[in-house]
PDB file of N, CA and C in Angstrom:
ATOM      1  N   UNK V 828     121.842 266.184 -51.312  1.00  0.00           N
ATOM      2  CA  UNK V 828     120.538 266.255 -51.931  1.00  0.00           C
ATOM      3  C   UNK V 828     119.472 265.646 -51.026  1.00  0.00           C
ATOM      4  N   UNK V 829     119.989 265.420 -50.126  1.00  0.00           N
ATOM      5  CA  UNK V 829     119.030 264.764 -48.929  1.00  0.00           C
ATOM      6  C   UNK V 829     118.553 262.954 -48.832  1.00  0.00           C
ATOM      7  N   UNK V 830     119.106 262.411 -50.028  1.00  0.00           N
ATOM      8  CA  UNK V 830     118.553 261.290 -50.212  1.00  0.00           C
ATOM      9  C   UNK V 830     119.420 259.936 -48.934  1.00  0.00           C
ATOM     10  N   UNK V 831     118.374 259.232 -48.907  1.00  0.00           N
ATOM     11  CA  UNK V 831     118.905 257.903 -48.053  1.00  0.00           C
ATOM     12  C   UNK V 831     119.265 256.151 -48.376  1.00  0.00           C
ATOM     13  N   UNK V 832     118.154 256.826 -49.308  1.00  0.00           N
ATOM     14  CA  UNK V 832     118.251 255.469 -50.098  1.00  0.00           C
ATOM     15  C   UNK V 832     118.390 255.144 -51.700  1.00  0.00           C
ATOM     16  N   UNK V 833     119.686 255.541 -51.907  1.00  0.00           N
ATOM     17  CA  UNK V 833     120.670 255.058 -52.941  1.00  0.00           C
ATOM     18  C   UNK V 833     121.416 253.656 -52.943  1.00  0.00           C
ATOM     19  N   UNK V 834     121.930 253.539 -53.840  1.00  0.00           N
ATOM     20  CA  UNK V 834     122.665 252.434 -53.702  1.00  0.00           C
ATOM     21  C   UNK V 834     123.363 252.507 -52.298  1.00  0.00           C
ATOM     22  N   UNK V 835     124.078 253.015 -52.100  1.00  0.00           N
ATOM     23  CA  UNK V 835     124.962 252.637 -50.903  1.00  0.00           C
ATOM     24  C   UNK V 835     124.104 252.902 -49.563  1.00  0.00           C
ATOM     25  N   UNK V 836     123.207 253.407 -49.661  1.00  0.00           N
ATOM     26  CA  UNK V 836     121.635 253.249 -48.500  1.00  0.00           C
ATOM     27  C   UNK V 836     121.420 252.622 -48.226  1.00  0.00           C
ATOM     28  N   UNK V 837     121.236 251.562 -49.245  1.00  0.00           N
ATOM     29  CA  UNK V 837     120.576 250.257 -49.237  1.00  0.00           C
ATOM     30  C   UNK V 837     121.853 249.061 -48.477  1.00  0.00           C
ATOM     31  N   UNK V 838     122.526 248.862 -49.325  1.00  0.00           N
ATOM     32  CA  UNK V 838     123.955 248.709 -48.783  1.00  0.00           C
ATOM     33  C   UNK V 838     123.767 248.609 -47.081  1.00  0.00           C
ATOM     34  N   UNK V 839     124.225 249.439 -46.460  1.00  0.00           N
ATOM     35  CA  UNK V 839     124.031 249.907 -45.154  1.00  0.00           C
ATOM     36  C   UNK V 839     122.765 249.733 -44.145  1.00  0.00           C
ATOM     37  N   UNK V 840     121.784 249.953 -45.165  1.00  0.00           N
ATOM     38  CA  UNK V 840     120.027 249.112 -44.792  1.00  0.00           C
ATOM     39  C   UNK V 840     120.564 247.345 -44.485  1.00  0.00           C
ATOM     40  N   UNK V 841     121.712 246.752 -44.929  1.00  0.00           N
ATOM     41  CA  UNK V 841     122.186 245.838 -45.138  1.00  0.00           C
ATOM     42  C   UNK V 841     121.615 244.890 -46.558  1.00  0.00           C
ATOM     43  N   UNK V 842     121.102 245.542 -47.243  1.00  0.00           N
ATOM     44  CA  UNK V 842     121.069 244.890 -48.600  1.00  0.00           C
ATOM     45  C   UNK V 842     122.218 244.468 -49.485  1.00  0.00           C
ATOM     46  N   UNK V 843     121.643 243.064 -49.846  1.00  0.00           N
ATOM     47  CA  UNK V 843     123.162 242.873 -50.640  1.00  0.00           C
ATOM     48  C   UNK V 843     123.238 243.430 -52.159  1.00  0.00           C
ATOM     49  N   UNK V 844     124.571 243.188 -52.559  1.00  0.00           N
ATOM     50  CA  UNK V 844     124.543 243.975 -53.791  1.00  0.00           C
ATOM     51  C   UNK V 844     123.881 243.115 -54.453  1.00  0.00           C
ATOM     52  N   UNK V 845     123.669 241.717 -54.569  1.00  0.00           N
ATOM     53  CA  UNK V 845     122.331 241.113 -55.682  1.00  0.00           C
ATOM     54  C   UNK V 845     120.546 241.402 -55.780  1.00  0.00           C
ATOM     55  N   UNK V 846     120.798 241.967 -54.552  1.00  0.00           N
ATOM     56  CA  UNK V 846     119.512 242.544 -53.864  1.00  0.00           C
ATOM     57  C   UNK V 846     118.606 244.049 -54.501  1.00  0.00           C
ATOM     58  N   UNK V 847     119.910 244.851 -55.172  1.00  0.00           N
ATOM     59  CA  UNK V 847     119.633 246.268 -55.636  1.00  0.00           C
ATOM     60  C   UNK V 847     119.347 245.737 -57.016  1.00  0.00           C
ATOM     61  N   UNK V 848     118.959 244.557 -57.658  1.00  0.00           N
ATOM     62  CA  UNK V 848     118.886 244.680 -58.714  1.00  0.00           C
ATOM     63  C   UNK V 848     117.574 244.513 -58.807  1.00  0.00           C
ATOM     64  N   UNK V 849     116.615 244.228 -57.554  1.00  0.00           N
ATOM     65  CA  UNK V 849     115.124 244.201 -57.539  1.00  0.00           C
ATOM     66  C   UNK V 849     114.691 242.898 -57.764  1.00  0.00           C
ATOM     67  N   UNK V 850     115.587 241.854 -58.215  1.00  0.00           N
ATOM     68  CA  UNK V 850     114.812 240.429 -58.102  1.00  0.00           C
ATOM     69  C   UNK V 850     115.595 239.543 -57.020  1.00  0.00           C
ATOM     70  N   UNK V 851     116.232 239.973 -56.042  1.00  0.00           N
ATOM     71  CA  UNK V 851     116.011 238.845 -55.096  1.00  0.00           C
ATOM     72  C   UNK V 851     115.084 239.169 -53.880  1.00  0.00           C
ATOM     73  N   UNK V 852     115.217 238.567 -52.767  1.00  0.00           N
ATOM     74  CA  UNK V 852     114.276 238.360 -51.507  1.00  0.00           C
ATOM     75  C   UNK V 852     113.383 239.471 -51.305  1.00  0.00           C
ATOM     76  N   UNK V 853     114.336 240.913 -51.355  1.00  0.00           N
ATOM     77  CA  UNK V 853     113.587 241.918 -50.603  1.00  0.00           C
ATOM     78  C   UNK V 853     112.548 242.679 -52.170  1.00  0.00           C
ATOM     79  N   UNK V 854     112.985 242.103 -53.421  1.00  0.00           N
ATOM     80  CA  UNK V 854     111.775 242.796 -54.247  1.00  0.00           C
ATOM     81  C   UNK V 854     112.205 243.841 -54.869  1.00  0.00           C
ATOM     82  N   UNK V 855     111.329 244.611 -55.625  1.00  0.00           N
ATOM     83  CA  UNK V 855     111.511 245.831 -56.386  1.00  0.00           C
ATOM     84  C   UNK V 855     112.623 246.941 -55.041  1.00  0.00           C
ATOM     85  N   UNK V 856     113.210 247.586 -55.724  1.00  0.00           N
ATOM     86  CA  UNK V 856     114.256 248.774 -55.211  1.00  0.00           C
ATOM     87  C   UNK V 856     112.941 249.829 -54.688  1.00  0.00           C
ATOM     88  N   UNK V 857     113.128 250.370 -53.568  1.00  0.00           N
ATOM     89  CA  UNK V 857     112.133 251.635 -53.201  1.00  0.00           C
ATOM     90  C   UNK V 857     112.423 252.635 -54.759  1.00  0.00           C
ATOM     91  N   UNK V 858     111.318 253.194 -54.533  1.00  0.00           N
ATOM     92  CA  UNK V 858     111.120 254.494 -55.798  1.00  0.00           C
ATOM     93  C   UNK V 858     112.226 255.727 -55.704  1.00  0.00           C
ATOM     94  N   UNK V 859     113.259 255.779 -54.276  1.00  0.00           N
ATOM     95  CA  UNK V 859     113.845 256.485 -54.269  1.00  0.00           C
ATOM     96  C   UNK V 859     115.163 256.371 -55.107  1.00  0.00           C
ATOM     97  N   UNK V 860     115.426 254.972 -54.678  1.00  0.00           N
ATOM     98  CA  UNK V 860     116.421 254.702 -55.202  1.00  0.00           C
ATOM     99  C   UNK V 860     116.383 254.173 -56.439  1.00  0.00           C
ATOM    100  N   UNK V 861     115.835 254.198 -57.239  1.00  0.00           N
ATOM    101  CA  UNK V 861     115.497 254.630 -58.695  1.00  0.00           C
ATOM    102  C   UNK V 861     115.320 255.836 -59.359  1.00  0.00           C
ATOM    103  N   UNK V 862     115.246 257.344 -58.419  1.00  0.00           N
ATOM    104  CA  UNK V 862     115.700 258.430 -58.941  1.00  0.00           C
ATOM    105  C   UNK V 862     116.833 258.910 -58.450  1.00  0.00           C
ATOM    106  N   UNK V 863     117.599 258.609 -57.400  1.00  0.00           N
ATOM    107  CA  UNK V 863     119.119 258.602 -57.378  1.00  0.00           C
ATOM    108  C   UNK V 863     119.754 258.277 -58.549  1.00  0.00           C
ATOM    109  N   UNK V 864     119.138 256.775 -58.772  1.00  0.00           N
ATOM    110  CA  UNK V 864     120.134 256.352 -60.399  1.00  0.00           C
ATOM    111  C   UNK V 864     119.890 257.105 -61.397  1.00  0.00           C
ATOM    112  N   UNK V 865     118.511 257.065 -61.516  1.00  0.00           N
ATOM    113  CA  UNK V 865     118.551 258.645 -62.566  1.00  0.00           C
ATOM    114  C   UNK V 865     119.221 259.781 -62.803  1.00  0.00           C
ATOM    115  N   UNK V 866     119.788 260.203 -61.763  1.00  0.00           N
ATOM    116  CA  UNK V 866     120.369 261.368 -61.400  1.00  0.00           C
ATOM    117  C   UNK V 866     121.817 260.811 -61.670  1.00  0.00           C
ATOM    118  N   UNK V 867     122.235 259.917 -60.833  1.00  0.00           N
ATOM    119  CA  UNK V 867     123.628 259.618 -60.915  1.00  0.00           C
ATOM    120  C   UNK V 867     124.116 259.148 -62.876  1.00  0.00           C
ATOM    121  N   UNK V 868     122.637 258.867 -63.478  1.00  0.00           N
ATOM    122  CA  UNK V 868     123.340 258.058 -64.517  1.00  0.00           C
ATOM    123  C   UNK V 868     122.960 259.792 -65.732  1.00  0.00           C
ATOM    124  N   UNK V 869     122.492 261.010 -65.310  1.00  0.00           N
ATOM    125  CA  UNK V 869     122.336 262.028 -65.738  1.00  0.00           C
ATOM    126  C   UNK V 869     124.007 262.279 -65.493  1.00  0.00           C
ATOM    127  N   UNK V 870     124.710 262.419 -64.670  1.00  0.00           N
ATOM    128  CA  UNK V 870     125.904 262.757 -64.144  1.00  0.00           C
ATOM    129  C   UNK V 870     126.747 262.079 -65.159  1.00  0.00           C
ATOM    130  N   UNK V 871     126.620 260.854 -65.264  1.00  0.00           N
ATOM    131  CA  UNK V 871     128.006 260.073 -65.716  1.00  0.00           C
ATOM    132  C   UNK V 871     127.413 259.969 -67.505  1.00  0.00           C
ATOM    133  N   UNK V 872     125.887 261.120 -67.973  1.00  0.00           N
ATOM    134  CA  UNK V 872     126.046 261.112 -68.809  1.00  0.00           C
ATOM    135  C   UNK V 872     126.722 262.528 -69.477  1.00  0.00           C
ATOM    136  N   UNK V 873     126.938 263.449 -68.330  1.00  0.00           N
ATOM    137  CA  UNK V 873     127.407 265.154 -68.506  1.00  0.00           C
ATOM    138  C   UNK V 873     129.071 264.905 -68.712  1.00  0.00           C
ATOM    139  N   UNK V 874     129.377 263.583 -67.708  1.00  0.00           N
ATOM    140  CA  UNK V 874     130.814 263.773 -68.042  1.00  0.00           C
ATOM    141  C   UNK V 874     131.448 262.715 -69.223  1.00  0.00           C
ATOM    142  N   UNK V 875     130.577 261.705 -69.765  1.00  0.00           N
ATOM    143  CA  UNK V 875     130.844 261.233 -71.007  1.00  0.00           C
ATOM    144  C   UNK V 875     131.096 262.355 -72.477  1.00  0.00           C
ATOM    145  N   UNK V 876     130.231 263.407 -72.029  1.00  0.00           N
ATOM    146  CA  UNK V 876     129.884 264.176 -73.190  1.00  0.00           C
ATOM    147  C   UNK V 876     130.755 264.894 -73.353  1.00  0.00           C
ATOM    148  N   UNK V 877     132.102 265.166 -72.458  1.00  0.00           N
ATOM    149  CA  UNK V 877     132.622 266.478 -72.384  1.00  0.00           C
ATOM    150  C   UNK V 877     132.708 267.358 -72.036  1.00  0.00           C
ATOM    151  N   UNK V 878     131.058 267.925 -71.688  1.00  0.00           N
ATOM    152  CA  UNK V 878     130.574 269.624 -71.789  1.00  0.00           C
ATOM    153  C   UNK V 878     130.375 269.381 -70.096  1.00  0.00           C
ATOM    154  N   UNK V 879     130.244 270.674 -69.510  1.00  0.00           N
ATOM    155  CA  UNK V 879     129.192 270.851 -68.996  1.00  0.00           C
ATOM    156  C   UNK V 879     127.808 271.449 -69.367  1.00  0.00           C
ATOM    157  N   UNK V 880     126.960 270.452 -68.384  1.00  0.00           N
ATOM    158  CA  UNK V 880     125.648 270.929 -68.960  1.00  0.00           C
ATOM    159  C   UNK V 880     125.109 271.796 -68.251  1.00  0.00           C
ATOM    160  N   UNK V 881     123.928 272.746 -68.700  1.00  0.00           N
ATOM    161  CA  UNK V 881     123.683 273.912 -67.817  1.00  0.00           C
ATOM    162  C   UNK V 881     122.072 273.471 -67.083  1.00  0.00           C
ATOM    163  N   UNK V 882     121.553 273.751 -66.550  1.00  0.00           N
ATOM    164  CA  UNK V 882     120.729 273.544 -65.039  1.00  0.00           C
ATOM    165  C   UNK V 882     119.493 273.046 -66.081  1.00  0.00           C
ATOM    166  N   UNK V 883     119.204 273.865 -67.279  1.00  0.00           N
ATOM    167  CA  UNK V 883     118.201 273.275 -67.846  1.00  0.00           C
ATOM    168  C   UNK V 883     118.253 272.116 -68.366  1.00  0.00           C
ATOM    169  N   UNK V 884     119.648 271.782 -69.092  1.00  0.00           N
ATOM    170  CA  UNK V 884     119.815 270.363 -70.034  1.00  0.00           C
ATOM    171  C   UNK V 884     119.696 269.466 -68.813  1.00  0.00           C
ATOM    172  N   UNK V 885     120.002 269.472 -67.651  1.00  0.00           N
ATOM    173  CA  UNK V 885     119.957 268.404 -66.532  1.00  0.00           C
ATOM    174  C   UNK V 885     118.064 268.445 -66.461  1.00  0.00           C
ATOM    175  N   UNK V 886     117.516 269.344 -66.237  1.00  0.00           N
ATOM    176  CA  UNK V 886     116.499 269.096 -65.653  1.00  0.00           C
ATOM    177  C   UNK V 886     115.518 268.892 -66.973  1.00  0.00           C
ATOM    178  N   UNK V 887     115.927 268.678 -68.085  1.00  0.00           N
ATOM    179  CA  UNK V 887     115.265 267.937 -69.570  1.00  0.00           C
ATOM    180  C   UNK V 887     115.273 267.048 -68.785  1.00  0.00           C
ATOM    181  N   UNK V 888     115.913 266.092 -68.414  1.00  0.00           N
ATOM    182  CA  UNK V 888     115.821 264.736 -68.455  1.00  0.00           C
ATOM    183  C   UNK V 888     115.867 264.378 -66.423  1.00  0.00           C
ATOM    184  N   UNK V 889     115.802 264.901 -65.507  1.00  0.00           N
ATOM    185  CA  UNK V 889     115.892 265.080 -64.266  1.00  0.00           C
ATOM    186  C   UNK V 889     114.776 264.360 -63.655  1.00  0.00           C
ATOM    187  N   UNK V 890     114.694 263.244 -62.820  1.00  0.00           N
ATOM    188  CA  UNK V 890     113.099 262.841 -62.340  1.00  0.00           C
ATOM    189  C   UNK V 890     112.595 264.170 -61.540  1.00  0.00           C
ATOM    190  N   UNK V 891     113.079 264.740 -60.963  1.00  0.00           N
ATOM    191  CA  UNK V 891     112.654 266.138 -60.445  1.00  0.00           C
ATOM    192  C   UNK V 891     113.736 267.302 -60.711  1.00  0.00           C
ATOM    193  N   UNK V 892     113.206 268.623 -60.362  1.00  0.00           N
ATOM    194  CA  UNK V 892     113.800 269.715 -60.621  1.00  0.00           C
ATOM    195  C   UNK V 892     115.232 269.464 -59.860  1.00  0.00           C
ATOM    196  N   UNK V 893     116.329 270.336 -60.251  1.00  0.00           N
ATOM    197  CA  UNK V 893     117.854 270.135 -59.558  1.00  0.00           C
ATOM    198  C   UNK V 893     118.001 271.556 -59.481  1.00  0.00           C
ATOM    199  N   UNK V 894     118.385 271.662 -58.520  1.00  0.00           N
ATOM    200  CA  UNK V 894     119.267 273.605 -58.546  1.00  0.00           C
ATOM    201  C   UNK V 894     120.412 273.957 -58.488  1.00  0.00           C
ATOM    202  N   UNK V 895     120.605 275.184 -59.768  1.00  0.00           N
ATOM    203  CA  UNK V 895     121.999 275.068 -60.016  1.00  0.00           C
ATOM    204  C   UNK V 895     123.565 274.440 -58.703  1.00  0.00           C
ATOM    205  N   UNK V 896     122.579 275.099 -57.572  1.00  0.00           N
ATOM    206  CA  UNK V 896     123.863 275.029 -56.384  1.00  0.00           C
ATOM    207  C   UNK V 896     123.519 273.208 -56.195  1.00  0.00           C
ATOM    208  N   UNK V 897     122.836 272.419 -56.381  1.00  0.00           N
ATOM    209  CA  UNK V 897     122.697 270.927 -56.275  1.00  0.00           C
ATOM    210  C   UNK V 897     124.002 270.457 -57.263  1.00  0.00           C
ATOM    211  N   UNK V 898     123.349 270.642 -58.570  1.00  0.00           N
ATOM    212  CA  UNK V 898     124.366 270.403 -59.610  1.00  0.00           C
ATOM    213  C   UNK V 898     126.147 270.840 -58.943  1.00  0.00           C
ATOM    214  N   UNK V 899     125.981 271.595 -58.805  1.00  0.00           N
ATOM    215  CA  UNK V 899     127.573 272.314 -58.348  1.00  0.00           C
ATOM    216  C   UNK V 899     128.086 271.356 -57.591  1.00  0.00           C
ATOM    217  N   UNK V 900     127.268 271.184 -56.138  1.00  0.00           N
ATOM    218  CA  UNK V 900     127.260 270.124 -55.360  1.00  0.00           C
ATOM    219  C   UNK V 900     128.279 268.756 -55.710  1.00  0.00           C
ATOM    220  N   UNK V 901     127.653 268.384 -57.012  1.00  0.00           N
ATOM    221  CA  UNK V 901     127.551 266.788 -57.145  1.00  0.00           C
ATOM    222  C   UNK V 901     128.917 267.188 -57.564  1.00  0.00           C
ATOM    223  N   UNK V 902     129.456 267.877 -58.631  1.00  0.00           N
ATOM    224  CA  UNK V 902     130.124 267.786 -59.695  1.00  0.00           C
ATOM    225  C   UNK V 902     131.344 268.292 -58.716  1.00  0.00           C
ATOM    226  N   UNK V 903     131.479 268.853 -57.840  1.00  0.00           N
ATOM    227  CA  UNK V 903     132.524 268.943 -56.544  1.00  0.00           C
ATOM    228  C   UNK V 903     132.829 267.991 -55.942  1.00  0.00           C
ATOM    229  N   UNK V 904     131.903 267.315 -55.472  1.00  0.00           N
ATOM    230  CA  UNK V 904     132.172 266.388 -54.672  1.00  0.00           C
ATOM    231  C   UNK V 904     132.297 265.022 -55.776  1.00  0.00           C
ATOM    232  N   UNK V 905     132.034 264.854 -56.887  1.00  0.00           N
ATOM    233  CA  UNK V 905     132.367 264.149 -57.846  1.00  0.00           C
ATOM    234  C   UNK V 905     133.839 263.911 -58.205  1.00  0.00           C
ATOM    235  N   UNK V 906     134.462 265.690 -58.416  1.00  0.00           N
ATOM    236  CA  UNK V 906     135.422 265.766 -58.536  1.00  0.00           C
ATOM    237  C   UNK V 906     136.429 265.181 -57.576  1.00  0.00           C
ATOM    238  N   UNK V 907     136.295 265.450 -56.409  1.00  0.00           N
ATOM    239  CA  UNK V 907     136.915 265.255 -55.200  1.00  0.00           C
ATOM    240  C   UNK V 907     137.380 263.451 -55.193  1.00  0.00           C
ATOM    241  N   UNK V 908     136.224 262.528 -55.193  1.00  0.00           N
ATOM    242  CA  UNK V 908     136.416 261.661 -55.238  1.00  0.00           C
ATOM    243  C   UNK V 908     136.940 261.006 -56.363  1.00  0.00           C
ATOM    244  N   UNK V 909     136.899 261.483 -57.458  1.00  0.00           N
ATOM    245  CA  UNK V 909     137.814 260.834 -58.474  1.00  0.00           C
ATOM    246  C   UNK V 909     139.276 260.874 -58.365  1.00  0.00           C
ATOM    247  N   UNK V 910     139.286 262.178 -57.854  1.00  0.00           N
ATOM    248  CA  UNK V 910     140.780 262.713 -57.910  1.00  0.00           C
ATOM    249  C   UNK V 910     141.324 261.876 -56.597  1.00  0.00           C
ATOM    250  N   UNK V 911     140.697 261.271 -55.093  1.00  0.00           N
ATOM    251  CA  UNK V 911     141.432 260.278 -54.719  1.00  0.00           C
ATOM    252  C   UNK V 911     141.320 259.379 -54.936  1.00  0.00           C
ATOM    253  N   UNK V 912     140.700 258.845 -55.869  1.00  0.00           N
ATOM    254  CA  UNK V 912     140.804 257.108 -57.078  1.00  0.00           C
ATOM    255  C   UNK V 912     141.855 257.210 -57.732  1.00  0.00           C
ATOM    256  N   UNK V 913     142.420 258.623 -58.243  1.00  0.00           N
ATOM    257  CA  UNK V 913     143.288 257.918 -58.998  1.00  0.00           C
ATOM    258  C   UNK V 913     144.695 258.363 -58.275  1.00  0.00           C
ATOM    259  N   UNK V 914     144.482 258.848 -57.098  1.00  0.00           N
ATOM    260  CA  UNK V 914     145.743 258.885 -56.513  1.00  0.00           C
ATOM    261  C   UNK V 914     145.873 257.253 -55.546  1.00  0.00           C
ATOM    262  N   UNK V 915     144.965 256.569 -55.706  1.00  0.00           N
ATOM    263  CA  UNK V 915     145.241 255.338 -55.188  1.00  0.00           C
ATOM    264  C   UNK V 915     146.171 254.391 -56.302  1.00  0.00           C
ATOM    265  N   UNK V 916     147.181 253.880 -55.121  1.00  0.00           N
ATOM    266  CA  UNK V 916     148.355 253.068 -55.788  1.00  0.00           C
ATOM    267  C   UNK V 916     147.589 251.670 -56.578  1.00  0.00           C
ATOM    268  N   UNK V 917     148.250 251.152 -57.465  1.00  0.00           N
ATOM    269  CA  UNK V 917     147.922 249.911 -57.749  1.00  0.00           C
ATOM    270  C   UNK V 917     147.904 249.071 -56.638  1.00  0.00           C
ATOM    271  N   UNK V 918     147.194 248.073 -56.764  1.00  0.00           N
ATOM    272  CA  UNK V 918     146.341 247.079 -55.850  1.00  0.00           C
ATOM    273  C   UNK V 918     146.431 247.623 -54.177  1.00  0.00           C
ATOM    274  N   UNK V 919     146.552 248.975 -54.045  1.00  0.00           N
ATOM    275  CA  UNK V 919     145.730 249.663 -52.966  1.00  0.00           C
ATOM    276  C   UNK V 919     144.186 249.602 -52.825  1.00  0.00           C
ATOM    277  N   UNK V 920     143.339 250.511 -52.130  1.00  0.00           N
ATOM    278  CA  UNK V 920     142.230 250.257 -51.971  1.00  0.00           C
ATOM    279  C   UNK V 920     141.904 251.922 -51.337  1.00  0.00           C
ATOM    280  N   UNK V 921     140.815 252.464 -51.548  1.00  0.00           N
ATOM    281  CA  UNK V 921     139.931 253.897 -51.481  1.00  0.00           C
ATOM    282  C   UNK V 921     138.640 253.410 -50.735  1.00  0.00           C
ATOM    283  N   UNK V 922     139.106 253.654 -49.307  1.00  0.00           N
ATOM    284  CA  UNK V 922     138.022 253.552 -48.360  1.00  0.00           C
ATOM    285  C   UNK V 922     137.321 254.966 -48.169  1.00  0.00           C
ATOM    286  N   UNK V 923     135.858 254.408 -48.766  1.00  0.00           N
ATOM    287  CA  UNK V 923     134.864 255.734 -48.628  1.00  0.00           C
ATOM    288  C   UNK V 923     133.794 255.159 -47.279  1.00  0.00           C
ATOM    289  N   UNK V 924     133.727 256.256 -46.430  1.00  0.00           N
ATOM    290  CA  UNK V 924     132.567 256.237 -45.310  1.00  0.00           C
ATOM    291  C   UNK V 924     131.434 257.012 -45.431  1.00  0.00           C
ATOM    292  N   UNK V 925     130.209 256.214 -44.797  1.00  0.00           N
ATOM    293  CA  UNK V 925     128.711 257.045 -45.343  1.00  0.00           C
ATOM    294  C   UNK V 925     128.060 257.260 -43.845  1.00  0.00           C
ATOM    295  N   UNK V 926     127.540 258.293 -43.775  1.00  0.00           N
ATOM    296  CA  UNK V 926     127.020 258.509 -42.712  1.00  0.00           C
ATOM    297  C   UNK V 926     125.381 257.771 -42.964  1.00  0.00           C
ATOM    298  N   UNK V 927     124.666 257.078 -42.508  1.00  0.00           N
ATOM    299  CA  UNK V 927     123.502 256.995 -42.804  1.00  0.00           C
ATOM    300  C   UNK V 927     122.546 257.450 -41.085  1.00  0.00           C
ATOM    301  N   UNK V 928     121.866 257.791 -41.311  1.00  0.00           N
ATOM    302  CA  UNK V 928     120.700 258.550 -40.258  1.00  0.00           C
ATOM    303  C   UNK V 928     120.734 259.871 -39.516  1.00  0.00           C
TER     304      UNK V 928
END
């Protein structure tokens, strides 16, 4: 979706995780990464529900428009990564890498 600065953006910006909550040193979260969470917490509300939702019910509530092939996107690569979480053994560990720039 093109974004850089999500949680794990920031992360890598070297922000700490007490840092993304907007009250320590570095201040309010950029505006971006406050519609990532939007988006991400639109996601983890499609798969609480059961359903899938279709391009319009996302973009009811969307800080900006999403296109169907975006949506597809997430919910693939969503998939993907769950499915090696839970193929991780007990007290193993699921190393994910981010490209940033």
């Amino acid at each position: 979706m093109g974004y850089r600065r999500g949680f794990f953006g920031l992360i890598a910006e070297g922000w700490n995780v007490d840092d993304t909550g907007g009250k320590g040193p570095r201040g309010a979260v950029p505006a971006e990464t406050i519609e990532v969470e939007r988006i991400v917490g639109l996601f983890d509300s499609e798969q609480g529900s059961g359903m899938l939702w279709s391009v319009e019910e996302f973009n009811q509530f969307a800080p900006r428009p999403l296109t169907e092939a975006e949506i597809l996107k997430v919910r693939t690569l969503r998939s993907e990564l769950f499915g090696k979480w839970k193929a991780v053994a007990p007290g193993q560990k699921l190393e994910l890498r981010f490209e940033v720039g």
